[in-house]
């Protein structure tokens, strides 16, 4: 990058939304909110020089595919609730709301984040997809690559592999049972 005097100074929290910044012609409606328009332009000029045909796109992240991938992985990454989301034109601080309701700043469930409103095919009498282990691995590999990983593998669970598991995690017994879905109770974590 071209040398700018010092480092980018701390920027006050933006008062305009990403959409408002984009409508004003400020590059990087989403990613550039913490940089001044001049600083964002330096970064974008450098990207265009280094990567032939690069376009900042509507969010300053690249083309629509790159932006979609970034946004898909941005929400609730690293076990942290999002600071703000836009709901019907109103900014809502999710982390603050969960904290005010007695929750914690992170979600650490063994099962990951789950919604009671998730609609699954079997809830509507539609048979769930049952592929071969090989087909399932190919599907998982596509997801991992979509999210930027390079590869994924699988191994049969046997008595030797079980020796690698801890007996407890977070004060709960870690057990492997013959069940269809993983589960978490007050005393144990169940691996199917």
Tab-separated table of C-alpha atoms in Angstrom:
chain	number	residue	atom	x	y	z
A	1	UNK	CA	0.000	0.000	0.000
A	2	UNK	CA	1.160	3.542	-0.547
A	3	UNK	CA	2.648	4.934	2.637
A	4	UNK	CA	0.196	7.142	4.472
A	5	UNK	CA	1.420	9.284	7.293
A	6	UNK	CA	1.175	7.319	10.548
A	7	UNK	CA	-1.521	4.717	10.852
A	8	UNK	CA	-5.175	5.140	10.122
A	9	UNK	CA	-6.532	7.116	13.054
A	10	UNK	CA	-9.344	5.717	15.140
A	11	UNK	CA	-12.641	6.529	13.482
A	12	UNK	CA	-15.740	7.498	15.387
A	13	UNK	CA	-18.625	5.070	15.083
A	14	UNK	CA	-20.292	5.736	11.724
A	15	UNK	CA	-23.574	7.568	11.811
A	16	UNK	CA	-24.609	6.519	8.301
A	17	UNK	CA	-25.719	3.043	7.335
A	18	UNK	CA	-23.832	1.075	4.695
A	19	UNK	CA	-26.677	1.759	2.261
A	20	UNK	CA	-26.516	5.520	2.909
A	21	UNK	CA	-22.747	5.529	2.393
A	22	UNK	CA	-23.122	3.565	-0.845
A	23	UNK	CA	-25.849	5.917	-2.121
A	24	UNK	CA	-23.471	8.835	-1.509
A	25	UNK	CA	-20.838	7.150	-3.666
A	26	UNK	CA	-18.552	6.282	-0.759
A	27	UNK	CA	-16.757	3.073	-1.728
A	28	UNK	CA	-17.093	0.154	0.604
A	29	UNK	CA	-20.550	0.757	1.954
A	30	UNK	CA	-20.089	-2.105	4.408
A	31	UNK	CA	-16.414	-2.849	4.821
A	32	UNK	CA	-15.250	0.738	4.688
A	33	UNK	CA	-17.387	2.173	7.459
A	34	UNK	CA	-14.410	2.488	9.801
A	35	UNK	CA	-12.184	4.123	7.181
A	36	UNK	CA	-12.565	7.584	5.736
A	37	UNK	CA	-13.576	7.706	2.065
A	38	UNK	CA	-9.991	8.696	1.198
A	39	UNK	CA	-8.532	5.754	3.133
A	40	UNK	CA	-11.020	3.335	1.584
A	41	UNK	CA	-10.137	4.642	-1.878
A	42	UNK	CA	-6.413	3.975	-1.256
A	43	UNK	CA	-7.246	0.367	-0.355
A	44	UNK	CA	-9.523	-0.120	-3.370
A	45	UNK	CA	-7.003	1.405	-5.790
A	46	UNK	CA	-4.388	-1.004	-4.467
A	47	UNK	CA	-6.727	-4.003	-4.880
A	48	UNK	CA	-7.510	-2.986	-8.472
A	49	UNK	CA	-3.788	-2.715	-9.222
A	50	UNK	CA	-2.900	-6.062	-7.630
A	51	UNK	CA	-5.893	-8.066	-8.880
A	52	UNK	CA	-6.746	-7.393	-12.504
A	53	UNK	CA	-10.469	-6.729	-12.961
A	54	UNK	CA	-11.203	-6.473	-9.214
A	55	UNK	CA	-14.301	-4.428	-8.467
A	56	UNK	CA	-15.224	-3.309	-4.944
A	57	UNK	CA	-18.871	-4.174	-5.582
A	58	UNK	CA	-21.695	-2.713	-3.547
A	59	UNK	CA	-20.102	-3.485	-0.164
A	60	UNK	CA	-16.450	-2.856	-0.943
A	61	UNK	CA	-15.652	-6.546	-0.615
A	62	UNK	CA	-15.479	-7.587	-4.254
A	63	UNK	CA	-18.001	-9.016	-6.701
A	64	UNK	CA	-21.404	-10.322	-5.627
A	65	UNK	CA	-20.128	-13.885	-5.056
A	66	UNK	CA	-17.275	-12.730	-2.830
A	67	UNK	CA	-19.597	-10.413	-0.925
A	68	UNK	CA	-22.171	-13.198	-0.439
A	69	UNK	CA	-19.504	-15.558	0.913
A	70	UNK	CA	-18.206	-12.900	3.300
A	71	UNK	CA	-21.677	-12.049	4.580
A	72	UNK	CA	-22.590	-15.733	4.991
A	73	UNK	CA	-19.626	-16.243	7.284
A	74	UNK	CA	-19.746	-12.867	9.035
A	75	UNK	CA	-22.938	-13.357	11.023
A	76	UNK	CA	-22.211	-14.836	14.468
A	77	UNK	CA	-18.704	-16.035	13.698
A	78	UNK	CA	-16.293	-17.024	16.432
A	79	UNK	CA	-19.158	-17.742	18.831
A	80	UNK	CA	-19.988	-14.062	19.288
A	81	UNK	CA	-23.419	-12.542	18.913
A	82	UNK	CA	-23.522	-9.797	16.272
A	83	UNK	CA	-23.223	-6.291	17.663
A	84	UNK	CA	-25.884	-4.777	15.431
A	85	UNK	CA	-28.324	-5.996	12.840
A	86	UNK	CA	-30.759	-4.006	10.769
A	87	UNK	CA	-34.374	-4.964	11.417
A	88	UNK	CA	-36.905	-3.113	9.321
A	89	UNK	CA	-34.701	-0.045	9.080
A	90	UNK	CA	-33.937	0.014	12.797
A	91	UNK	CA	-30.513	-0.882	14.187
A	92	UNK	CA	-30.764	-3.473	16.958
A	93	UNK	CA	-27.803	-4.360	19.174
A	94	UNK	CA	-28.307	-8.116	19.520
A	95	UNK	CA	-25.432	-8.687	21.946
A	96	UNK	CA	-26.736	-5.964	24.255
A	97	UNK	CA	-30.315	-7.312	24.123
A	98	UNK	CA	-29.199	-10.862	24.948
A	99	UNK	CA	-27.023	-9.574	27.773
A	100	UNK	CA	-29.924	-7.530	29.178
A	101	UNK	CA	-32.085	-10.685	29.116
A	102	UNK	CA	-29.525	-12.530	31.241
A	103	UNK	CA	-27.603	-14.205	28.434
A	104	UNK	CA	-23.879	-14.242	27.847
A	105	UNK	CA	-21.800	-12.471	25.214
A	106	UNK	CA	-21.078	-15.759	23.441
A	107	UNK	CA	-22.976	-18.897	22.549
A	108	UNK	CA	-21.028	-21.918	23.660
A	109	UNK	CA	-23.542	-24.703	23.254
A	110	UNK	CA	-22.141	-28.110	22.339
A	111	UNK	CA	-24.861	-28.277	19.686
A	112	UNK	CA	-24.056	-24.884	18.225
A	113	UNK	CA	-26.626	-22.204	17.709
A	114	UNK	CA	-30.085	-23.674	17.144
A	115	UNK	CA	-33.426	-22.081	16.491
A	116	UNK	CA	-36.711	-23.527	17.657
A	117	UNK	CA	-38.125	-22.125	14.415
A	118	UNK	CA	-35.839	-24.031	12.049
A	119	UNK	CA	-37.983	-25.798	9.467
A	120	UNK	CA	-36.736	-29.282	8.646
A	121	UNK	CA	-38.129	-31.450	5.822
A	122	UNK	CA	-39.125	-34.250	8.222
A	123	UNK	CA	-41.294	-31.763	10.160
A	124	UNK	CA	-43.544	-31.613	7.079
A	125	UNK	CA	-43.656	-35.314	6.303
A	126	UNK	CA	-41.012	-34.988	3.608
A	127	UNK	CA	-38.351	-37.674	3.911
A	128	UNK	CA	-35.004	-36.238	4.876
A	129	UNK	CA	-32.198	-36.744	2.438
A	130	UNK	CA	-30.331	-39.971	3.101
A	131	UNK	CA	-27.138	-40.246	1.103
A	132	UNK	CA	-24.363	-42.768	1.186
A	133	UNK	CA	-21.399	-41.935	3.425
A	134	UNK	CA	-19.488	-41.025	0.255
A	135	UNK	CA	-22.254	-38.664	-0.936
A	136	UNK	CA	-22.478	-37.100	2.518
A	137	UNK	CA	-18.730	-36.468	2.538
A	138	UNK	CA	-18.920	-34.836	-0.909
A	139	UNK	CA	-21.705	-32.543	0.330
A	140	UNK	CA	-19.731	-31.613	3.428
A	141	UNK	CA	-16.631	-31.004	1.310
A	142	UNK	CA	-18.596	-28.580	-0.894
A	143	UNK	CA	-19.776	-26.641	2.163
A	144	UNK	CA	-16.253	-26.446	3.595
A	145	UNK	CA	-14.855	-25.239	0.276
A	146	UNK	CA	-17.700	-22.731	-0.114
A	147	UNK	CA	-16.698	-21.266	3.244
A	148	UNK	CA	-13.016	-21.104	2.303
A	149	UNK	CA	-11.626	-24.376	3.649
A	150	UNK	CA	-9.434	-26.560	1.492
A	151	UNK	CA	-10.555	-30.061	2.408
A	152	UNK	CA	-12.365	-32.246	4.889
A	153	UNK	CA	-12.053	-35.892	5.798
A	154	UNK	CA	-13.959	-38.588	7.626
A	155	UNK	CA	-12.996	-41.536	9.760
A	156	UNK	CA	-14.953	-44.478	11.057
A	157	UNK	CA	-15.666	-44.272	14.771
A	158	UNK	CA	-14.174	-47.290	16.519
A	159	UNK	CA	-12.759	-48.108	19.940
A	160	UNK	CA	-9.363	-46.666	19.008
A	161	UNK	CA	-10.870	-43.330	17.952
A	162	UNK	CA	-12.961	-43.194	21.136
A	163	UNK	CA	-9.725	-43.186	23.136
A	164	UNK	CA	-8.978	-39.728	21.700
A	165	UNK	CA	-12.108	-38.169	23.238
A	166	UNK	CA	-12.048	-36.441	26.608
A	167	UNK	CA	-14.396	-37.926	29.180
A	168	UNK	CA	-15.796	-34.526	30.138
A	169	UNK	CA	-16.206	-31.152	28.500
A	170	UNK	CA	-17.342	-28.052	30.331
A	171	UNK	CA	-18.141	-30.129	33.414
A	172	UNK	CA	-20.449	-32.456	31.475
A	173	UNK	CA	-19.925	-36.130	30.681
A	174	UNK	CA	-19.084	-36.683	26.999
A	175	UNK	CA	-20.805	-39.881	25.830
A	176	UNK	CA	-21.367	-41.663	22.535
A	177	UNK	CA	-24.818	-43.222	22.162
A	178	UNK	CA	-26.793	-44.953	19.425
A	179	UNK	CA	-29.149	-42.032	18.712
A	180	UNK	CA	-30.118	-40.102	15.574
A	181	UNK	CA	-29.196	-36.607	16.749
A	182	UNK	CA	-26.649	-35.027	19.065
A	183	UNK	CA	-28.065	-33.850	22.381
A	184	UNK	CA	-27.060	-31.820	25.406
A	185	UNK	CA	-28.500	-32.148	28.909
A	186	UNK	CA	-27.537	-30.611	32.228
A	187	UNK	CA	-25.125	-33.488	32.887
A	188	UNK	CA	-23.994	-34.888	29.526
A	189	UNK	CA	-23.133	-34.187	25.905
A	190	UNK	CA	-24.317	-36.933	23.556
A	191	UNK	CA	-22.512	-37.736	20.308
A	192	UNK	CA	-24.636	-39.907	17.972
